[in-house]
Structures are given as structure tokens and as C-alpha cells.
Amino acid sequence: MSHDNELQKEQKRVDDVVQEINIKQEKLYGKSLHLKESIVDLRKNFWEDVTVNLDEPDDVIETQASLKQQAELLAERERSHGGIGKELKILNRLKDSPYFGRIDFIEEPGNQTEQIYIGIASLMDREDEEFLIYDWRAPISSLYYDFSPGKANYKTMDGTITGEISLKRQFIIRQSKIKGMFDTGVTIGDTLLQAALGNNANTTMKSIVATIQKEQNKIIRNEHSKLLVVQGVAGSGKTSAVLQRIAYLLYRFRDSLNAENLLLFSPNPLFSSYIANVLPELGETNISQTTFYDFLRDSIEKDIVIESPFEQMEFSLTCNDKTTLGIRQLNMKFKSSLEYKSLLDKYINSLSVKGIQFRNITFRGQVFISRESISEYFYSLDENMSIPNKMELVAKWLLKELLVHQQKEKSKDWVMEQIELLDKEAYLQAYYKNQRIDEEDSSLEEDILRTIVVKKQFASIKKQIKQYAFVNTLATYRQVFSEWSSNLLPAEWPSICKLTIQHIDNRFLTWEDATPYRYFRGKILGDEEKRSIRHLFIDEAQDYSAFQYSFIKEIFPYTRMTLLGDINQAIYTFATSENPLIPDIMEESHERIVLTKSYRSTEQIVEFTKKFAPGGDIIEPFERKGEPPRIVTLSNEMDNQVELINIINHLKDQEFETISLICKTLEESNHIFSLLKDKIPIKQIKEDTYSFEKGIVVLPVYLAKGIEFDAVIIPDASKEHYNQESDRTLFYTACTRAMHSLTIVTNESPCTFIQEALT
């Protein structure tokens, strides 16, 4: 059959499927309308349909049961209405592009060919008997991603099904019309991938289900690994694959897993916003996303300032004092290591005998329970008991002691002064309480009012005790640097101590101190294991230190983990003292998948950047042609501002929608922004930027992680600017954000990396 006839036949099927979708939508709209009316009616008549009687205890129980029944009925109807809304959204997406792939499969033994059409969600026929579309996550759909025409197999819960693929076809369907159709081999066809990659970059990441490659499919469908490590070169689709993996897990284990059981550590808030659309596009609820900084911040005292990883990076790149920088780098390296964790563990063990610092319990300027008394009580408890368990007993003891003081305070003059300030509601509460005990004694009413006042005043102290505010954790941590000695200490320890004490006295934690302090605090006050998190995903895994991984493993002891990163983009050089992708502290047995093909950038950009990438030999470009990177050399007398504006205008003429000037530091980013803001419409991306729009942006390289742009400009690639070997990964990361165009501006002395790329 000719291609035109085949196309006509396939378009007829698309039309039939769209008709089925329309019928299903009409039914759902009717059902939704009926449910909405039912919900409105239930809410309007809620109290009329509830039996309310509070005269007798049995009547109270009956009333509670009636309320519960009515509330459950309303909640069930609202859930059903929400489910219909979700189903309608999926049908709308399917109507636009019902599917993207077809395979004809002959299952053994047998000779009957089954036509399997694959899309973002399943669709049954009108009788709910046959699949018109298979969800891309269904077991049978793996045939599409893993095999070329010929012998093939897929796994089900009942075993492995074998057979033969006689046809593998791909579609580009938009607004229910087939825009492209072609038969293909083993890889998801280059034509479809070319079409997807040739488009302009978007301000949010898109789903890649139509173009998933075989290696990416291994990541997505991995169900058994306790630890899955994905090493992927820049632009290899590792983040996209992991987001599809999340969607797959939610589909595969939908009876036992929900979005609340999954957590993603993303590199920065901008990236979290960038990927926020992917799961909803696939009909799934977004999982919890946070940065590791925010995860730590939530469990550290609010009045302690914590340096962010980006501030640490900025300090490392811009500090001009070699002595100060040298000490700080030693601090980063040691406190990111497992040696420092061992030192802390020894110190924590010693605190079972002595050393924990406590705070006085005070009220109205008076010390009720002194820090010495608390310490004495703590150290009178069984030495073999864990520190957090002893803290719990101390808190209970303090609350009992506080009750004694609370009773004594009732008779004091200040209480009467506070009674006069009470609102009408408090007086009524006292009056009715007095009436319930059938008394008319005004002194008893005063006693009730005094109780109310004192209880209210003591409430905040009780709350602080329950939160263990009586423990001075920071002062206890400080003692490591003022009193502790160990044979584990490095030669530079005195300098590290001086720097740390200075910071702690200002209630400031450097980024390299944040995880150790959070770990230390948990060992003293008790740490809750995150048992509800069944899967943890860590993006940019190469930027985590050994100490951070050790802490994560302790907090998530029963959690399956997926780490994804690229050792060529390990920009936090001084924070990582061991294997940057899998430290020894993680599982010895793990599955490792390496993605070597770069899809983001054109072949010319990849060939250019791989020459100076630390591990460039393994990087394979995808065959998508484009212009080679452009090197613009400025002489001393040339105007940098004018030249940058010329470059930007040239790129705009090529209809690039996202143009980014990627700088080495925030300091440089501020300078470039000031230089251009009055001349062209430009926006600056900073650490607290949560989203970006199409147009021209300027940002430091460490905020560009994981994001791609149509065109990238490196404003200063001179030897003076990128002058360290440690700058190699920074420069590589910046250049590999470009999809279609890379322009590098330098003076007459370009950095070493450009020279390497041009040889």
C-alpha cells in the first residue's frame, strides 16, 4: 500500500478515536454536572440532614455518627467530581494528539497481528472491551522503546511474553491531524527526535514520552534497584527520564504509591518551576519538590542565618584574599568529609557523660528552673539511654515542674492586672464554668479567671519546652571548636576553629556547616526518619558531599533512591572530597546507567564542548546540524556593550525566543545587567527567581543547571576570567545550556578551554 493510502487510513483511525473521545467527554460532562448539583445540594442542606441532639450521652454519640456519615458522603461526591475533572483533562490532551506510536506485534505461539497504538494515557472503546490507545507506561508499550522490528519481548506480572514486531511506526499529530508519519527501526526515530529538538526552547520542560530512547527507558521502568545511579552527559535527557520514571512508578504502583510518597531534591527554585508542568502533562499529580537547602532550613532554628550553596560558590569564585580563601577551602573540604562526621560522632558520644549546654527556664524576668538544674537532672538519668530519649524525659520533668510554678503564680498581683485586660469571651467562659459547678461564690469565679490568665501566659513556655528550646544546641556544637581534641583533627584545625567560632557567635552557618549542624541537632534532640517517603530523587547529584549523602541515608533509611548527575558538571569543587556521584557511604550494590548521547545541543556545539569536558571522550553528539560556535574576539578599544547588543540583535533576527547571557558569577551577572538594562529588554535571574519568561536573560552559571536556551552568550571567556583548572566544569556547564546557538566573547587572550576546543 502506498504511503498516501496508509496516511489516509491512519487519519481515518485518528478521526474515529477523536469521535470516541467526544462521546466519552459528553457522558462525563453530564455526570459531572449531576455530581456538582448533588454537592451544592448537600452543602446547602447539610445541617437539615443531620440529627442534632446533645441532651444525653447516647444522643451525642448518635449526633457525631450522623455528622460523620454526612461529611463522608459529601467528601466522596467531591472526590468523584475531582476524578471526573482529571479524566476530562486527559481526554482533552488525547483529542489534540491521541498517540505518537504504533507497533504491530505477533505474540508467540500464534500468527495473529495485534495493532498497538501508544499515547500519554490509555483509552478503551465504547464498550470498554478493547484498547484504542495503550498508556506509554503499560508493560506492552516497552516494546516500542526497546526493540526494532523483529524478535521482541516484554515482561508482565505473569512472566515474559515473546513474539515479533512486524511494524514500528511513529506519528506527529497536532490538533487531531497527522502532520508526519514514518516507519522506523531500533531507536525512536531520528525524524521525530529531530522535529522535537529543532523547536525553540520553552520556559518549562516538556514531556518526552514520544521520544524516549532505549537507555532512558531502562531508567524509567527500573522497579527493583534500591539505589539507581544515572550518569548522563549534558543534554542526555537524564532529568526528563527521571520525571517520566516518577510518572511510571505512580502508574505501575498506583494501588500502593501516591505523590506524597515521592520527593525530589532539585538544584534551585528556578529549576523546580521549570519542571513543574511535566507530571501534570502526563495526568499525574506533582510530587513534593524542594532544594536540599530548604530541607535543612526547615529543621534549623529560624534565627540562625544559613549560607546558601550559591553564596558559598560566589565566595569561592570572587574572594580576592588568598589567605581567607585558603582557610575557607580547607573548611569546605574537611566539613564535607566522612572524617568530620566521625569526629562529630565521637563528640556526640562524649555528651552522654557531660557537655550539653542548657538554657534557663524563665518567666517575667525570674529564673524558674536554672540551666544547672536541668543539666543535673539530665546527667542523673541512665548513661546508657540515648540522648534524645533522655531529652524527652527532661521535657516531661520540666512540664511537671512548671505546673508547680504555675500554681504559685496564680495568687500574685500581676495576675489581677491581666484579668482586667481580658476580653468579654474570657469572662463569659469563667461565668459559665462557675454555673456548671453550681456555685455563686465570686471568689471561685476569680479563681477561674486567674487560672485562665496564668495558663495563657505559661502556654508559650510549655510550647518551647515541647520543642526542646531549653537545649542550647548551637552553643553545644560550638564546643567542638573551642574544647574538643581528637587524633582525627587535620593540621589546619586551629584555623578552621577560629573561622567557625566567629561565624557561630554571629549565629551564622556556612553551607559546609549546615548539614553537619543539622545532623548534630538531630542526634541531640532526636530525628524523625522519613518513613513515608518511598522514593527519593536527587538531581545534580555530583554537587552533594560525602557528609550530605551520609546524612541523607540516615534520614531516609528505607527509601529507594535515584541519583542523577554528570561528573563533568561538578561545580562545587571544594565541597566534594570523594567520588562526586556515588560516595562510599551509599549502597555498595547499585545499578548504574550511563547516558553518553547528548540531544540538547547541535552536533557542532557538542563536538566543540566535548574537547574540553573533563570526561569528553565518551560524549556522543546527536546528528542535528547547526552553526558552529561563534568566537567573538574584542580588541582593547572595542566597546563590550555595543558588541553584546549586536550579538543579541543578530540572534533575535534568527527568531530565537530564549537568549541567555551566562556568567561565571553573580558579580559578573550584575555587571552585565547594569551594562544592558537601559539598552535592551533584559531580565536578571537570581537565587530567589522562581520562574522565567521567554526573552533575554542574564544569570550566573550555577543557576543555569538543568535548564536550556535557544541561544547562549558567554560574555567573558578570557584567560583572566576563567583562569583556574577548577573553572573547566563551570565553563563546560555554561556552554552546554545552548540548544541551537553558542556565542563566546573574549579578548585577545582567550581561556585555555577555547584553545583546546579549537585544536
Tab-separated table of N, CA and C in Angstrom, residues 586-635:
chain	number	residue	atom	x	y	z
A	586	MET	N	27.141	5.309	50.366
A	586	MET	CA	25.894	4.814	49.790
A	586	MET	C	25.976	3.299	49.592
A	587	GLU	N	24.900	2.716	49.104
A	587	GLU	CA	24.828	1.267	48.920
A	587	GLU	C	25.998	0.770	48.068
A	588	GLU	N	26.612	-0.342	48.512
A	588	GLU	CA	27.666	-0.932	47.692
A	588	GLU	C	27.061	-1.516	46.417
A	589	SER	N	25.898	-2.139	46.563
A	589	SER	CA	25.230	-2.712	45.396
A	589	SER	C	24.264	-1.676	44.831
A	590	HIS	N	24.490	-1.298	43.617
A	590	HIS	CA	23.622	-0.322	42.977
A	590	HIS	C	23.609	-0.599	41.486
A	591	GLU	N	22.609	-0.085	40.830
A	591	GLU	CA	22.574	-0.188	39.375
A	591	GLU	C	22.989	1.154	38.813
A	592	ARG	N	23.852	1.106	37.829
A	592	ARG	CA	24.385	2.334	37.243
A	592	ARG	C	24.067	2.348	35.752
A	593	ILE	N	23.438	3.412	35.300
A	593	ILE	CA	23.129	3.565	33.875
A	593	ILE	C	23.853	4.810	33.372
A	594	VAL	N	24.590	4.659	32.291
A	594	VAL	CA	25.372	5.774	31.737
A	594	VAL	C	24.734	6.226	30.425
A	595	LEU	N	24.402	7.503	30.353
A	595	LEU	CA	23.864	8.092	29.125
A	595	LEU	C	24.959	8.926	28.470
A	596	THR	N	25.366	8.544	27.288
A	596	THR	CA	26.516	9.204	26.654
A	596	THR	C	26.125	10.102	25.481
A	597	LYS	N	24.888	9.955	24.982
A	597	LYS	CA	24.493	10.756	23.814
A	597	LYS	C	23.853	12.058	24.257
A	598	SER	N	24.317	13.168	23.703
A	598	SER	CA	23.790	14.489	24.038
A	598	SER	C	22.785	14.917	22.973
A	599	TYR	N	21.551	15.179	23.399
A	599	TYR	CA	20.479	15.536	22.475
A	599	TYR	C	20.188	17.036	22.453
A	600	ARG	N	20.557	17.742	23.507
A	600	ARG	CA	20.161	19.151	23.628
A	600	ARG	C	20.776	20.017	22.531
A	601	SER	N	22.083	19.955	22.426
A	601	SER	CA	22.806	20.880	21.541
A	601	SER	C	22.997	20.276	20.155
A	602	THR	N	23.253	21.157	19.191
A	602	THR	CA	23.564	20.701	17.838
A	602	THR	C	24.876	19.914	17.855
A	603	GLU	N	25.087	19.150	16.789
A	603	GLU	CA	26.310	18.344	16.682
A	603	GLU	C	27.552	19.225	16.777
A	604	GLN	N	27.491	20.406	16.182
A	604	GLN	CA	28.648	21.304	16.178
A	604	GLN	C	28.978	21.815	17.588
A	605	ILE	N	27.958	22.124	18.361
A	605	ILE	CA	28.188	22.608	19.735
A	605	ILE	C	28.745	21.477	20.604
A	606	VAL	N	28.196	20.268	20.445
A	606	VAL	CA	28.675	19.127	21.248
A	606	VAL	C	30.117	18.800	20.910
A	607	GLU	N	30.458	18.782	19.619
A	607	GLU	CA	31.839	18.478	19.218
A	607	GLU	C	32.810	19.519	19.771
A	608	PHE	N	32.365	20.763	19.832
A	608	PHE	CA	33.195	21.845	20.379
A	608	PHE	C	33.406	21.659	21.884
A	609	THR	N	32.310	21.435	22.639
A	609	THR	CA	32.397	21.395	24.106
A	609	THR	C	33.039	20.112	24.628
A	610	LYS	N	32.915	18.999	23.912
A	610	LYS	CA	33.462	17.729	24.414
A	610	LYS	C	34.992	17.747	24.442
A	611	LYS	N	35.587	18.648	23.665
A	611	LYS	CA	37.056	18.702	23.613
A	611	LYS	C	37.665	19.215	24.911
A	612	PHE	N	36.919	20.015	25.669
A	612	PHE	CA	37.468	20.482	26.953
A	612	PHE	C	36.683	19.946	28.152
A	613	ALA	N	35.701	19.075	27.893
A	613	ALA	CA	34.983	18.443	29.007
A	613	ALA	C	35.935	17.493	29.729
A	614	PRO	N	35.875	17.422	31.075
A	614	PRO	CA	36.788	16.550	31.813
A	614	PRO	C	36.748	15.097	31.341
A	615	GLY	N	35.535	14.607	31.007
A	615	GLY	CA	35.413	13.234	30.506
A	615	GLY	C	34.818	13.237	29.119
A	616	GLY	N	35.363	14.055	28.247
A	616	GLY	CA	34.752	14.306	26.947
A	616	GLY	C	34.782	13.147	25.971
A	617	ASP	N	35.670	12.166	26.195
A	617	ASP	CA	35.833	11.072	25.231
A	617	ASP	C	34.553	10.274	25.027
A	618	ILE	N	33.732	10.160	26.085
A	618	ILE	CA	32.553	9.295	25.978
A	618	ILE	C	31.334	10.013	25.385
A	619	ILE	N	31.417	11.336	25.218
A	619	ILE	CA	30.242	12.103	24.777
A	619	ILE	C	29.998	11.905	23.285
A	620	GLU	N	28.749	11.519	22.936
A	620	GLU	CA	28.361	11.329	21.537
A	620	GLU	C	27.337	12.395	21.149
A	621	PRO	N	27.567	13.089	20.047
A	621	PRO	CA	26.565	14.072	19.617
A	621	PRO	C	25.424	13.395	18.861
A	622	PHE	N	24.231	13.949	18.988
A	622	PHE	CA	23.102	13.526	18.154
A	622	PHE	C	23.215	14.276	16.832
A	623	GLU	N	22.887	13.599	15.746
A	623	GLU	CA	23.111	14.192	14.426
A	623	GLU	C	22.042	15.228	14.101
A	624	ARG	N	22.198	16.388	14.691
A	624	ARG	CA	21.339	17.533	14.374
A	624	ARG	C	22.265	18.693	14.021
A	625	LYS	N	22.239	19.075	12.780
A	625	LYS	CA	23.200	20.058	12.280
A	625	LYS	C	22.832	21.477	12.712
A	626	GLY	N	23.846	22.306	12.782
A	626	GLY	CA	23.656	23.707	13.127
A	626	GLY	C	24.923	24.482	12.849
A	627	GLU	N	24.915	25.745	13.225
A	627	GLU	CA	26.098	26.583	13.034
A	627	GLU	C	27.146	26.249	14.101
A	628	PRO	N	28.433	26.270	13.759
A	628	PRO	CA	29.466	26.056	14.783
A	628	PRO	C	29.463	27.210	15.786
A	629	PRO	N	29.945	26.970	16.994
A	629	PRO	CA	30.036	28.063	17.979
A	629	PRO	C	30.830	29.235	17.408
A	630	ARG	N	30.366	30.410	17.747
A	630	ARG	CA	30.992	31.627	17.211
A	630	ARG	C	31.871	32.251	18.291
A	631	ILE	N	33.136	32.478	17.965
A	631	ILE	CA	34.069	33.130	18.894
A	631	ILE	C	34.212	34.591	18.464
A	632	VAL	N	33.815	35.508	19.347
A	632	VAL	CA	33.930	36.937	19.067
A	632	VAL	C	35.096	37.490	19.882
A	633	THR	N	36.127	37.963	19.202
A	633	THR	CA	37.310	38.487	19.893
A	633	THR	C	37.269	40.012	19.890
A	634	LEU	N	37.305	40.576	21.097
A	634	LEU	CA	37.271	42.033	21.242
A	634	LEU	C	38.685	42.567	21.444
A	635	SER	N	39.025	43.593	20.701
A	635	SER	CA	40.297	44.270	20.975
A	635	SER	C	40.066	45.258	22.119
